[in-house]
Each structure stands twice: as structure tokens, then as C-alpha cells.
Amino acid sequence: MNRVGSRQEFKWSTLTNFSQLSTATKDHLRNVYTCLTLCMLGAAAGAFLHLKTQFQGGLLSALASIGLMLWLAATAHSKENQTKRVCILTAFGVTSGLGLGPTLDFAIAINPQIIVTAFLMTTLIFISFSLSALFAQRRSYLYLGGILGSGLSVLLFASFMNIFVQSFAVFQFQLYAGAALFCAFVLYDTQLIVEKHINGDNDYIWHSVDLFIDFIAIFRRLIIILGLNEKKNKKNN
């Protein structure tokens, strides 16, 4: 039998064929990713503002981001509040971009190309894991919730302890384990958004926040990992 002749031709259209999802769910996901894109543009604007003005937000940016998240969560999802909530979401993206400032400065001091590489890697990871979650059997990744919660608790505890221990090994563990953890969160959050919509939760603006946090968490860690590796290579050379 001719194996080459029997091989099915790959069609790129299969990457957008989510026949297992209803039309309403597809529309919801389209709105979620539109809001995610808007939030990402806000983060890019915030990062650009930091690079141009060297504004050191630090704790102020973090507090502003938390405040905006709470404001967004407290504002009801309705047609009347849609414009207001989109503005809050964009502002949240801007403050998150400002918060990335010190990490971007770290990368620029070593090699500015690190930022581009980390962004492309994060985008590829995010798209791949999102597609995996959407193509996978319904609810197949939701069991990760307990594991991810425990993993996040371990990372937070390690971060707290490392304030006193100051161990580089623990810091590296936080970086690599954190990157892997938030990759898994992309799988979990994507399927959770689908399930929430099926059960009547149509707040696509808030759902985009979950994915945005996952993206930024992976992006930040990849910048640091790539920066440390390149710094090490330069030192060895």
C-alpha cells in the first residue's frame, strides 16, 4: 500500500474549525480575544510610556492595577456599562505595561532583542495552548484547577521565603516553575471561560483579564530567563 498516497493532505482551515463549540460560544470567545487584544495594546502603550519617560511606577503601578481590577469586577456587566468597563480594562492594561518597566530595563541593558524574542515565544506558547484547550475534549483540563492552585501557593511561599534566604537556586525555580505553571493556566482558563459561558456567564471583558494575566506572567518570566542566560553566556565568553 502506498503510504504517501494514503496520507491525508493537511488543511489550515482545520485550525479554525471549532465544530464542537456552539455559535454563541464562538461569538463569546471572539469578544474575549478582542478585549484581550485591547488590553495588550494598553500594556504596550504603558511599556512605551515607561521607556520614553523612565517613569518608575513600581508599587504605585501595582496598586493601580489591583484597584482597576477591583473596580472592573465591581462594575456590573451590562450594555450601559460596556464602554466604561472597556475603558477600565484598557487602563488596567496601561498600568500593567508600566509595571513591566523594570523587567524591560533589565532586558535592554543586556540585549534589547530579548524583548522581541520573549514576546514571540510567549505569543506562540499562548496560541498553541489556547488551541489545545479549544480542540481538547470538553472539561478535560478543568481538573487542573486544584493542582494549579496548589502550585501557585508553593510559588508564593517560595517567593516569600526567598526574601529572607536570598537563594539564586530558589529564584530560578520560581522562574521556570512559574512559566510552566502559567502555561498550564492558559489551558485551564481557556476551557473555564467556555464552561462559564455555557453556564450563562457572558462577561467577556472580565474573562479576557484571566488570559491577559497568564500572558503577562509568561512574558515576564521568559524575559528574565532569556536575559539571565544571555548574561551568563557573555560572562563565559
JSON list of C-alpha atoms in Angstrom, two decimals:
[
{"chain": "A", "resi": 1, "resn": "MET", "atom": "CA", "xyz": [0.00, 0.00, 0.00]},
{"chain": "A", "resi": 2, "resn": "ASN", "atom": "CA", "xyz": [1.30, 3.45, -0.90]},
{"chain": "A", "resi": 3, "resn": "ARG", "atom": "CA", "xyz": [1.72, 5.29, 2.38]},
{"chain": "A", "resi": 4, "resn": "VAL", "atom": "CA", "xyz": [2.41, 8.59, 0.63]},
{"chain": "A", "resi": 5, "resn": "GLY", "atom": "CA", "xyz": [-0.71, 8.30, -1.47]},
{"chain": "A", "resi": 6, "resn": "SER", "atom": "CA", "xyz": [-2.85, 7.45, 1.53]},
{"chain": "A", "resi": 7, "resn": "ARG", "atom": "CA", "xyz": [-1.59, 10.37, 3.56]},
{"chain": "A", "resi": 8, "resn": "GLN", "atom": "CA", "xyz": [-4.29, 12.97, 4.06]},
{"chain": "A", "resi": 9, "resn": "GLU", "atom": "CA", "xyz": [-3.50, 16.50, 2.99]},
{"chain": "A", "resi": 10, "resn": "PHE", "atom": "CA", "xyz": [-3.30, 18.95, 5.88]},
{"chain": "A", "resi": 11, "resn": "LYS", "atom": "CA", "xyz": [-5.76, 21.82, 5.66]},
{"chain": "A", "resi": 12, "resn": "TRP", "atom": "CA", "xyz": [-5.08, 25.04, 7.51]},
{"chain": "A", "resi": 13, "resn": "SER", "atom": "CA", "xyz": [-8.83, 25.56, 7.81]},
{"chain": "A", "resi": 14, "resn": "THR", "atom": "CA", "xyz": [-8.88, 22.83, 10.47]},
{"chain": "A", "resi": 15, "resn": "LEU", "atom": "CA", "xyz": [-7.12, 25.24, 12.84]},
{"chain": "A", "resi": 16, "resn": "THR", "atom": "CA", "xyz": [-10.25, 27.43, 12.89]},
{"chain": "A", "resi": 17, "resn": "ASN", "atom": "CA", "xyz": [-12.80, 24.64, 12.77]},
{"chain": "A", "resi": 18, "resn": "PHE", "atom": "CA", "xyz": [-14.28, 24.54, 16.26]},
{"chain": "A", "resi": 19, "resn": "SER", "atom": "CA", "xyz": [-17.33, 22.49, 15.38]},
{"chain": "A", "resi": 20, "resn": "GLN", "atom": "CA", "xyz": [-17.62, 21.28, 18.98]},
{"chain": "A", "resi": 21, "resn": "LEU", "atom": "CA", "xyz": [-18.41, 24.85, 20.07]},
{"chain": "A", "resi": 22, "resn": "SER", "atom": "CA", "xyz": [-21.77, 26.49, 19.60]},
{"chain": "A", "resi": 23, "resn": "THR", "atom": "CA", "xyz": [-22.12, 29.68, 17.57]},
{"chain": "A", "resi": 24, "resn": "ALA", "atom": "CA", "xyz": [-22.87, 31.66, 20.74]},
{"chain": "A", "resi": 25, "resn": "THR", "atom": "CA", "xyz": [-19.71, 30.35, 22.41]},
{"chain": "A", "resi": 26, "resn": "LYS", "atom": "CA", "xyz": [-17.62, 31.20, 19.33]},
{"chain": "A", "resi": 27, "resn": "ASP", "atom": "CA", "xyz": [-19.00, 34.74, 19.39]},
{"chain": "A", "resi": 28, "resn": "HIS", "atom": "CA", "xyz": [-18.20, 34.97, 23.10]},
{"chain": "A", "resi": 29, "resn": "LEU", "atom": "CA", "xyz": [-14.62, 33.83, 22.52]},
{"chain": "A", "resi": 30, "resn": "ARG", "atom": "CA", "xyz": [-14.28, 36.34, 19.70]},
{"chain": "A", "resi": 31, "resn": "ASN", "atom": "CA", "xyz": [-15.29, 39.10, 22.11]},
{"chain": "A", "resi": 32, "resn": "VAL", "atom": "CA", "xyz": [-12.90, 37.76, 24.77]},
{"chain": "A", "resi": 33, "resn": "TYR", "atom": "CA", "xyz": [-9.92, 37.81, 22.41]},
{"chain": "A", "resi": 34, "resn": "THR", "atom": "CA", "xyz": [-10.89, 41.24, 21.09]},
{"chain": "A", "resi": 35, "resn": "CYS", "atom": "CA", "xyz": [-10.82, 42.59, 24.65]},
{"chain": "A", "resi": 36, "resn": "LEU", "atom": "CA", "xyz": [-7.55, 40.74, 25.27]},
{"chain": "A", "resi": 37, "resn": "THR", "atom": "CA", "xyz": [-6.03, 42.44, 22.23]},
{"chain": "A", "resi": 38, "resn": "LEU", "atom": "CA", "xyz": [-7.25, 45.82, 23.50]},
{"chain": "A", "resi": 39, "resn": "CYS", "atom": "CA", "xyz": [-5.70, 45.14, 26.90]},
{"chain": "A", "resi": 40, "resn": "MET", "atom": "CA", "xyz": [-2.45, 44.10, 25.24]},
{"chain": "A", "resi": 41, "resn": "LEU", "atom": "CA", "xyz": [-2.38, 47.35, 23.27]},
{"chain": "A", "resi": 42, "resn": "GLY", "atom": "CA", "xyz": [-2.86, 49.22, 26.54]},
{"chain": "A", "resi": 43, "resn": "ALA", "atom": "CA", "xyz": [0.07, 47.30, 28.05]},
{"chain": "A", "resi": 44, "resn": "ALA", "atom": "CA", "xyz": [2.22, 48.15, 25.03]},
{"chain": "A", "resi": 45, "resn": "ALA", "atom": "CA", "xyz": [1.32, 51.82, 25.49]},
{"chain": "A", "resi": 46, "resn": "GLY", "atom": "CA", "xyz": [2.21, 51.63, 29.18]},
{"chain": "A", "resi": 47, "resn": "ALA", "atom": "CA", "xyz": [5.55, 49.96, 28.43]},
{"chain": "A", "resi": 48, "resn": "PHE", "atom": "CA", "xyz": [6.29, 52.58, 25.74]},
{"chain": "A", "resi": 49, "resn": "LEU", "atom": "CA", "xyz": [5.43, 55.35, 28.20]},
{"chain": "A", "resi": 50, "resn": "HIS", "atom": "CA", "xyz": [7.90, 53.90, 30.70]},
{"chain": "A", "resi": 51, "resn": "LEU", "atom": "CA", "xyz": [10.68, 53.63, 28.11]},
{"chain": "A", "resi": 52, "resn": "LYS", "atom": "CA", "xyz": [10.13, 57.20, 26.89]},
{"chain": "A", "resi": 53, "resn": "THR", "atom": "CA", "xyz": [9.69, 58.89, 30.27]},
{"chain": "A", "resi": 54, "resn": "GLN", "atom": "CA", "xyz": [11.53, 56.42, 32.54]},
{"chain": "A", "resi": 55, "resn": "PHE", "atom": "CA", "xyz": [8.55, 56.71, 34.85]},
{"chain": "A", "resi": 56, "resn": "GLN", "atom": "CA", "xyz": [9.16, 54.30, 37.72]},
{"chain": "A", "resi": 57, "resn": "GLY", "atom": "CA", "xyz": [5.70, 53.13, 38.70]},
{"chain": "A", "resi": 58, "resn": "GLY", "atom": "CA", "xyz": [6.80, 50.28, 40.94]},
{"chain": "A", "resi": 59, "resn": "LEU", "atom": "CA", "xyz": [4.44, 49.84, 43.85]},
{"chain": "A", "resi": 60, "resn": "LEU", "atom": "CA", "xyz": [2.21, 52.63, 42.54]},
{"chain": "A", "resi": 61, "resn": "SER", "atom": "CA", "xyz": [1.57, 50.79, 39.26]},
{"chain": "A", "resi": 62, "resn": "ALA", "atom": "CA", "xyz": [0.88, 47.53, 41.11]},
{"chain": "A", "resi": 63, "resn": "LEU", "atom": "CA", "xyz": [-1.62, 49.21, 43.43]},
{"chain": "A", "resi": 64, "resn": "ALA", "atom": "CA", "xyz": [-3.27, 50.97, 40.48]},
{"chain": "A", "resi": 65, "resn": "SER", "atom": "CA", "xyz": [-3.60, 47.66, 38.62]},
{"chain": "A", "resi": 66, "resn": "ILE", "atom": "CA", "xyz": [-5.18, 45.97, 41.64]},
{"chain": "A", "resi": 67, "resn": "GLY", "atom": "CA", "xyz": [-7.53, 48.92, 42.13]},
{"chain": "A", "resi": 68, "resn": "LEU", "atom": "CA", "xyz": [-8.62, 48.84, 38.48]},
{"chain": "A", "resi": 69, "resn": "MET", "atom": "CA", "xyz": [-9.22, 45.08, 38.65]},
{"chain": "A", "resi": 70, "resn": "LEU", "atom": "CA", "xyz": [-11.42, 45.51, 41.71]},
{"chain": "A", "resi": 71, "resn": "TRP", "atom": "CA", "xyz": [-13.26, 48.37, 40.02]},
{"chain": "A", "resi": 72, "resn": "LEU", "atom": "CA", "xyz": [-13.84, 46.26, 36.92]},
{"chain": "A", "resi": 73, "resn": "ALA", "atom": "CA", "xyz": [-15.05, 43.31, 38.99]},
{"chain": "A", "resi": 74, "resn": "ALA", "atom": "CA", "xyz": [-17.42, 45.58, 40.96]},
{"chain": "A", "resi": 75, "resn": "THR", "atom": "CA", "xyz": [-18.92, 47.15, 37.82]},
{"chain": "A", "resi": 76, "resn": "ALA", "atom": "CA", "xyz": [-21.85, 45.11, 36.53]},
{"chain": "A", "resi": 77, "resn": "HIS", "atom": "CA", "xyz": [-21.62, 43.57, 33.07]},
{"chain": "A", "resi": 78, "resn": "SER", "atom": "CA", "xyz": [-24.31, 45.34, 31.03]},
{"chain": "A", "resi": 79, "resn": "LYS", "atom": "CA", "xyz": [-24.76, 47.27, 27.80]},
{"chain": "A", "resi": 80, "resn": "GLU", "atom": "CA", "xyz": [-24.93, 50.51, 29.76]},
{"chain": "A", "resi": 81, "resn": "ASN", "atom": "CA", "xyz": [-21.56, 49.83, 31.44]},
{"chain": "A", "resi": 82, "resn": "GLN", "atom": "CA", "xyz": [-19.81, 48.33, 28.41]},
{"chain": "A", "resi": 83, "resn": "THR", "atom": "CA", "xyz": [-17.88, 51.47, 27.37]},
{"chain": "A", "resi": 84, "resn": "LYS", "atom": "CA", "xyz": [-16.96, 52.22, 30.99]},
{"chain": "A", "resi": 85, "resn": "ARG", "atom": "CA", "xyz": [-15.70, 48.69, 31.59]},
{"chain": "A", "resi": 86, "resn": "VAL", "atom": "CA", "xyz": [-13.68, 48.67, 28.35]},
{"chain": "A", "resi": 87, "resn": "CYS", "atom": "CA", "xyz": [-12.00, 51.91, 29.46]},
{"chain": "A", "resi": 88, "resn": "ILE", "atom": "CA", "xyz": [-11.22, 50.37, 32.85]},
{"chain": "A", "resi": 89, "resn": "LEU", "atom": "CA", "xyz": [-9.81, 47.29, 31.09]},
{"chain": "A", "resi": 90, "resn": "THR", "atom": "CA", "xyz": [-7.59, 49.45, 28.88]},
{"chain": "A", "resi": 91, "resn": "ALA", "atom": "CA", "xyz": [-6.37, 51.44, 31.88]},
{"chain": "A", "resi": 92, "resn": "PHE", "atom": "CA", "xyz": [-5.58, 48.15, 33.61]},
{"chain": "A", "resi": 93, "resn": "GLY", "atom": "CA", "xyz": [-3.50, 47.19, 30.58]},
{"chain": "A", "resi": 94, "resn": "VAL", "atom": "CA", "xyz": [-1.63, 50.50, 30.70]},
{"chain": "A", "resi": 95, "resn": "THR", "atom": "CA", "xyz": [-0.74, 50.16, 34.38]},
{"chain": "A", "resi": 96, "resn": "SER", "atom": "CA", "xyz": [0.33, 46.56, 33.79]},
{"chain": "A", "resi": 97, "resn": "GLY", "atom": "CA", "xyz": [2.63, 47.76, 31.00]},
{"chain": "A", "resi": 98, "resn": "LEU", "atom": "CA", "xyz": [4.10, 50.37, 33.33]},
{"chain": "A", "resi": 99, "resn": "GLY", "atom": "CA", "xyz": [4.67, 47.61, 35.88]},
{"chain": "A", "resi": 100, "resn": "LEU", "atom": "CA", "xyz": [6.75, 45.74, 33.30]},
{"chain": "A", "resi": 101, "resn": "GLY", "atom": "CA", "xyz": [9.15, 48.68, 33.16]},
{"chain": "A", "resi": 102, "resn": "PRO", "atom": "CA", "xyz": [11.92, 47.32, 35.45]},
{"chain": "A", "resi": 103, "resn": "THR", "atom": "CA", "xyz": [11.85, 43.95, 33.65]},
{"chain": "A", "resi": 104, "resn": "LEU", "atom": "CA", "xyz": [12.16, 45.69, 30.27]},
{"chain": "A", "resi": 105, "resn": "ASP", "atom": "CA", "xyz": [15.04, 47.82, 31.58]},
{"chain": "A", "resi": 106, "resn": "PHE", "atom": "CA", "xyz": [16.80, 44.64, 32.70]},
{"chain": "A", "resi": 107, "resn": "ALA", "atom": "CA", "xyz": [16.49, 43.13, 29.22]},
{"chain": "A", "resi": 108, "resn": "ILE", "atom": "CA", "xyz": [17.52, 46.31, 27.39]},
{"chain": "A", "resi": 109, "resn": "ALA", "atom": "CA", "xyz": [20.69, 46.58, 29.49]},
{"chain": "A", "resi": 110, "resn": "ILE", "atom": "CA", "xyz": [21.71, 43.11, 28.24]},
{"chain": "A", "resi": 111, "resn": "ASN", "atom": "CA", "xyz": [20.22, 42.92, 24.74]},
{"chain": "A", "resi": 112, "resn": "PRO", "atom": "CA", "xyz": [17.02, 44.67, 23.53]},
{"chain": "A", "resi": 113, "resn": "GLN", "atom": "CA", "xyz": [16.37, 41.75, 21.17]},
{"chain": "A", "resi": 114, "resn": "ILE", "atom": "CA", "xyz": [15.43, 39.69, 24.24]},
{"chain": "A", "resi": 115, "resn": "ILE", "atom": "CA", "xyz": [12.12, 41.56, 24.49]},
{"chain": "A", "resi": 116, "resn": "VAL", "atom": "CA", "xyz": [11.14, 40.72, 20.91]},
{"chain": "A", "resi": 117, "resn": "THR", "atom": "CA", "xyz": [12.20, 37.09, 21.31]},
{"chain": "A", "resi": 118, "resn": "ALA", "atom": "CA", "xyz": [10.31, 36.72, 24.59]},
{"chain": "A", "resi": 119, "resn": "PHE", "atom": "CA", "xyz": [7.19, 38.28, 23.09]},
{"chain": "A", "resi": 120, "resn": "LEU", "atom": "CA", "xyz": [7.23, 35.99, 20.06]},
{"chain": "A", "resi": 121, "resn": "MET", "atom": "CA", "xyz": [7.83, 32.95, 22.25]},
{"chain": "A", "resi": 122, "resn": "THR", "atom": "CA", "xyz": [5.02, 33.96, 24.60]},
{"chain": "A", "resi": 123, "resn": "THR", "atom": "CA", "xyz": [2.64, 34.54, 21.68]},
{"chain": "A", "resi": 124, "resn": "LEU", "atom": "CA", "xyz": [3.47, 31.15, 20.18]},
{"chain": "A", "resi": 125, "resn": "ILE", "atom": "CA", "xyz": [3.04, 29.41, 23.54]},
{"chain": "A", "resi": 126, "resn": "PHE", "atom": "CA", "xyz": [-0.22, 31.23, 24.22]},
{"chain": "A", "resi": 127, "resn": "ILE", "atom": "CA", "xyz": [-1.73, 30.42, 20.82]},
{"chain": "A", "resi": 128, "resn": "SER", "atom": "CA", "xyz": [-0.62, 26.79, 20.97]},
{"chain": "A", "resi": 129, "resn": "PHE", "atom": "CA", "xyz": [-2.02, 26.17, 24.44]},
{"chain": "A", "resi": 130, "resn": "SER", "atom": "CA", "xyz": [-5.24, 28.06, 23.67]},
{"chain": "A", "resi": 131, "resn": "LEU", "atom": "CA", "xyz": [-5.83, 25.96, 20.55]},
{"chain": "A", "resi": 132, "resn": "SER", "atom": "CA", "xyz": [-5.04, 22.80, 22.52]},
{"chain": "A", "resi": 133, "resn": "ALA", "atom": "CA", "xyz": [-7.66, 23.74, 25.10]},
{"chain": "A", "resi": 134, "resn": "LEU", "atom": "CA", "xyz": [-10.29, 24.54, 22.46]},
{"chain": "A", "resi": 135, "resn": "PHE", "atom": "CA", "xyz": [-9.68, 21.36, 20.45]},
{"chain": "A", "resi": 136, "resn": "ALA", "atom": "CA", "xyz": [-9.48, 19.10, 23.51]},
{"chain": "A", "resi": 137, "resn": "GLN", "atom": "CA", "xyz": [-12.42, 17.20, 24.92]},
{"chain": "A", "resi": 138, "resn": "ARG", "atom": "CA", "xyz": [-14.76, 19.42, 26.90]},
{"chain": "A", "resi": 139, "resn": "ARG", "atom": "CA", "xyz": [-13.69, 19.95, 30.53]},
{"chain": "A", "resi": 140, "resn": "SER", "atom": "CA", "xyz": [-10.62, 17.73, 30.08]},
{"chain": "A", "resi": 141, "resn": "TYR", "atom": "CA", "xyz": [-8.30, 20.39, 31.55]},
{"chain": "A", "resi": 142, "resn": "LEU", "atom": "CA", "xyz": [-10.59, 21.67, 34.29]},
{"chain": "A", "resi": 143, "resn": "TYR", "atom": "CA", "xyz": [-9.25, 19.01, 36.67]},
{"chain": "A", "resi": 144, "resn": "LEU", "atom": "CA", "xyz": [-6.01, 21.04, 36.70]},
{"chain": "A", "resi": 145, "resn": "GLY", "atom": "CA", "xyz": [-7.68, 23.66, 38.90]},
{"chain": "A", "resi": 146, "resn": "GLY", "atom": "CA", "xyz": [-6.71, 22.09, 42.22]},
{"chain": "A", "resi": 147, "resn": "ILE", "atom": "CA", "xyz": [-3.18, 21.26, 41.05]},
{"chain": "A", "resi": 148, "resn": "LEU", "atom": "CA", "xyz": [-2.62, 24.78, 39.72]},
{"chain": "A", "resi": 149, "resn": "GLY", "atom": "CA", "xyz": [-3.95, 26.33, 42.92]},
{"chain": "A", "resi": 150, "resn": "SER", "atom": "CA", "xyz": [-1.54, 24.24, 44.97]},
{"chain": "A", "resi": 151, "resn": "GLY", "atom": "CA", "xyz": [1.34, 25.06, 42.62]},
{"chain": "A", "resi": 152, "resn": "LEU", "atom": "CA", "xyz": [0.60, 28.76, 42.88]},
{"chain": "A", "resi": 153, "resn": "SER", "atom": "CA", "xyz": [0.60, 28.51, 46.66]},
{"chain": "A", "resi": 154, "resn": "VAL", "atom": "CA", "xyz": [4.01, 26.81, 46.57]},
{"chain": "A", "resi": 155, "resn": "LEU", "atom": "CA", "xyz": [5.41, 29.56, 44.34]},
{"chain": "A", "resi": 156, "resn": "LEU", "atom": "CA", "xyz": [4.06, 32.30, 46.60]},
{"chain": "A", "resi": 157, "resn": "PHE", "atom": "CA", "xyz": [5.53, 30.58, 49.64]},
{"chain": "A", "resi": 158, "resn": "ALA", "atom": "CA", "xyz": [8.90, 30.18, 47.86]},
{"chain": "A", "resi": 159, "resn": "SER", "atom": "CA", "xyz": [8.84, 33.87, 46.91]},
{"chain": "A", "resi": 160, "resn": "PHE", "atom": "CA", "xyz": [8.14, 34.89, 50.50]},
{"chain": "A", "resi": 161, "resn": "MET", "atom": "CA", "xyz": [10.84, 32.63, 51.92]},
{"chain": "A", "resi": 162, "resn": "ASN", "atom": "CA", "xyz": [13.39, 33.80, 49.36]},
{"chain": "A", "resi": 163, "resn": "ILE", "atom": "CA", "xyz": [13.06, 37.33, 50.70]},
{"chain": "A", "resi": 164, "resn": "PHE", "atom": "CA", "xyz": [14.98, 36.07, 53.72]},
{"chain": "A", "resi": 165, "resn": "VAL", "atom": "CA", "xyz": [17.02, 33.21, 52.18]},
{"chain": "A", "resi": 166, "resn": "GLN", "atom": "CA", "xyz": [18.17, 35.13, 49.06]},
{"chain": "A", "resi": 167, "resn": "SER", "atom": "CA", "xyz": [18.90, 31.91, 47.15]},
{"chain": "A", "resi": 168, "resn": "PHE", "atom": "CA", "xyz": [19.53, 32.11, 43.39]},
{"chain": "A", "resi": 169, "resn": "ALA", "atom": "CA", "xyz": [18.54, 28.44, 43.04]},
{"chain": "A", "resi": 170, "resn": "VAL", "atom": "CA", "xyz": [15.14, 29.19, 44.59]},
{"chain": "A", "resi": 171, "resn": "PHE", "atom": "CA", "xyz": [14.81, 32.21, 42.31]},
{"chain": "A", "resi": 172, "resn": "GLN", "atom": "CA", "xyz": [15.48, 30.03, 39.24]},
{"chain": "A", "resi": 173, "resn": "PHE", "atom": "CA", "xyz": [12.93, 27.50, 40.49]},
{"chain": "A", "resi": 174, "resn": "GLN", "atom": "CA", "xyz": [10.37, 30.31, 40.74]},
{"chain": "A", "resi": 175, "resn": "LEU", "atom": "CA", "xyz": [11.11, 31.40, 37.16]},
{"chain": "A", "resi": 176, "resn": "TYR", "atom": "CA", "xyz": [10.94, 28.02, 35.42]},
{"chain": "A", "resi": 177, "resn": "ALA", "atom": "CA", "xyz": [8.18, 26.54, 37.58]},
{"chain": "A", "resi": 178, "resn": "GLY", "atom": "CA", "xyz": [6.20, 29.76, 37.27]},
{"chain": "A", "resi": 179, "resn": "ALA", "atom": "CA", "xyz": [6.50, 29.79, 33.47]},
{"chain": "A", "resi": 180, "resn": "ALA", "atom": "CA", "xyz": [5.31, 26.16, 33.30]},
{"chain": "A", "resi": 181, "resn": "LEU", "atom": "CA", "xyz": [2.51, 26.86, 35.77]},
{"chain": "A", "resi": 182, "resn": "PHE", "atom": "CA", "xyz": [1.09, 29.78, 33.80]},
{"chain": "A", "resi": 183, "resn": "CYS", "atom": "CA", "xyz": [1.31, 27.81, 30.55]},
{"chain": "A", "resi": 184, "resn": "ALA", "atom": "CA", "xyz": [-0.98, 25.29, 32.24]},
{"chain": "A", "resi": 185, "resn": "PHE", "atom": "CA", "xyz": [-3.19, 28.16, 33.40]},
{"chain": "A", "resi": 186, "resn": "VAL", "atom": "CA", "xyz": [-3.75, 29.09, 29.72]},
{"chain": "A", "resi": 187, "resn": "LEU", "atom": "CA", "xyz": [-5.19, 25.60, 29.16]},
{"chain": "A", "resi": 188, "resn": "TYR", "atom": "CA", "xyz": [-7.30, 25.76, 32.31]},
{"chain": "A", "resi": 189, "resn": "ASP", "atom": "CA", "xyz": [-8.57, 29.34, 31.91]},
{"chain": "A", "resi": 190, "resn": "THR", "atom": "CA", "xyz": [-9.47, 28.85, 28.24]},
{"chain": "A", "resi": 191, "resn": "GLN", "atom": "CA", "xyz": [-11.65, 25.84, 28.99]},
{"chain": "A", "resi": 192, "resn": "LEU", "atom": "CA", "xyz": [-13.04, 27.53, 32.10]},
{"chain": "A", "resi": 193, "resn": "ILE", "atom": "CA", "xyz": [-14.14, 30.53, 30.02]},
{"chain": "A", "resi": 194, "resn": "VAL", "atom": "CA", "xyz": [-16.00, 28.19, 27.66]},
{"chain": "A", "resi": 195, "resn": "GLU", "atom": "CA", "xyz": [-17.69, 26.43, 30.57]},
{"chain": "A", "resi": 196, "resn": "LYS", "atom": "CA", "xyz": [-18.61, 29.71, 32.24]},
{"chain": "A", "resi": 197, "resn": "HIS", "atom": "CA", "xyz": [-20.26, 30.92, 29.04]},
{"chain": "A", "resi": 198, "resn": "ILE", "atom": "CA", "xyz": [-22.16, 27.65, 28.59]},
{"chain": "A", "resi": 199, "resn": "ASN", "atom": "CA", "xyz": [-23.46, 28.09, 32.14]},
{"chain": "A", "resi": 200, "resn": "GLY", "atom": "CA", "xyz": [-24.65, 31.64, 31.49]},
{"chain": "A", "resi": 201, "resn": "ASP", "atom": "CA", "xyz": [-21.64, 33.83, 32.35]},
{"chain": "A", "resi": 202, "resn": "ASN", "atom": "CA", "xyz": [-21.27, 36.21, 29.39]},
{"chain": "A", "resi": 203, "resn": "ASP", "atom": "CA", "xyz": [-18.82, 38.69, 30.94]},
{"chain": "A", "resi": 204, "resn": "TYR", "atom": "CA", "xyz": [-16.26, 38.56, 28.13]},
{"chain": "A", "resi": 205, "resn": "ILE", "atom": "CA", "xyz": [-14.47, 41.66, 29.42]},
{"chain": "A", "resi": 206, "resn": "TRP", "atom": "CA", "xyz": [-13.65, 40.04, 32.75]},
{"chain": "A", "resi": 207, "resn": "HIS", "atom": "CA", "xyz": [-12.80, 36.74, 31.08]},
{"chain": "A", "resi": 208, "resn": "SER", "atom": "CA", "xyz": [-10.14, 38.49, 28.99]},
{"chain": "A", "resi": 209, "resn": "VAL", "atom": "CA", "xyz": [-8.44, 39.62, 32.23]},
{"chain": "A", "resi": 210, "resn": "ASP", "atom": "CA", "xyz": [-7.68, 36.00, 33.17]},
{"chain": "A", "resi": 211, "resn": "LEU", "atom": "CA", "xyz": [-5.95, 35.35, 29.84]},
{"chain": "A", "resi": 212, "resn": "PHE", "atom": "CA", "xyz": [-4.12, 38.69, 29.97]},
{"chain": "A", "resi": 213, "resn": "ILE", "atom": "CA", "xyz": [-2.67, 37.87, 33.40]},
{"chain": "A", "resi": 214, "resn": "ASP", "atom": "CA", "xyz": [-1.50, 34.47, 32.07]},
{"chain": "A", "resi": 215, "resn": "PHE", "atom": "CA", "xyz": [0.16, 36.10, 29.05]},
{"chain": "A", "resi": 216, "resn": "ILE", "atom": "CA", "xyz": [1.97, 38.78, 31.06]},
{"chain": "A", "resi": 217, "resn": "ALA", "atom": "CA", "xyz": [3.13, 36.25, 33.67]},
{"chain": "A", "resi": 218, "resn": "ILE", "atom": "CA", "xyz": [4.70, 34.04, 30.98]},
{"chain": "A", "resi": 219, "resn": "PHE", "atom": "CA", "xyz": [6.17, 37.04, 29.12]},
{"chain": "A", "resi": 220, "resn": "ARG", "atom": "CA", "xyz": [7.79, 38.49, 32.24]},
{"chain": "A", "resi": 221, "resn": "ARG", "atom": "CA", "xyz": [9.40, 35.17, 33.20]},
{"chain": "A", "resi": 222, "resn": "LEU", "atom": "CA", "xyz": [10.68, 34.49, 29.68]},
{"chain": "A", "resi": 223, "resn": "ILE", "atom": "CA", "xyz": [12.34, 37.91, 29.56]},
{"chain": "A", "resi": 224, "resn": "ILE", "atom": "CA", "xyz": [14.18, 37.20, 32.81]},
{"chain": "A", "resi": 225, "resn": "ILE", "atom": "CA", "xyz": [15.12, 33.65, 31.80]},
{"chain": "A", "resi": 226, "resn": "LEU", "atom": "CA", "xyz": [16.47, 34.76, 28.40]},
{"chain": "A", "resi": 227, "resn": "GLY", "atom": "CA", "xyz": [18.25, 37.72, 29.99]},
{"chain": "A", "resi": 228, "resn": "LEU", "atom": "CA", "xyz": [19.97, 35.62, 32.64]},
{"chain": "A", "resi": 229, "resn": "ASN", "atom": "CA", "xyz": [21.01, 33.02, 30.06]},
{"chain": "A", "resi": 230, "resn": "GLU", "atom": "CA", "xyz": [22.48, 35.63, 27.73]},
{"chain": "A", "resi": 231, "resn": "LYS", "atom": "CA", "xyz": [24.23, 37.36, 30.62]},
{"chain": "A", "resi": 232, "resn": "LYS", "atom": "CA", "xyz": [25.74, 34.01, 31.63]},
{"chain": "A", "resi": 233, "resn": "ASN", "atom": "CA", "xyz": [26.88, 33.32, 28.05]},
{"chain": "A", "resi": 234, "resn": "LYS", "atom": "CA", "xyz": [28.51, 36.73, 27.78]},
{"chain": "A", "resi": 235, "resn": "LYS", "atom": "CA", "xyz": [30.31, 36.15, 31.05]},
{"chain": "A", "resi": 236, "resn": "ASN", "atom": "CA", "xyz": [31.58, 32.75, 29.91]},
{"chain": "A", "resi": 237, "resn": "ASN", "atom": "CA", "xyz": [32.81, 34.18, 26.62]}
]
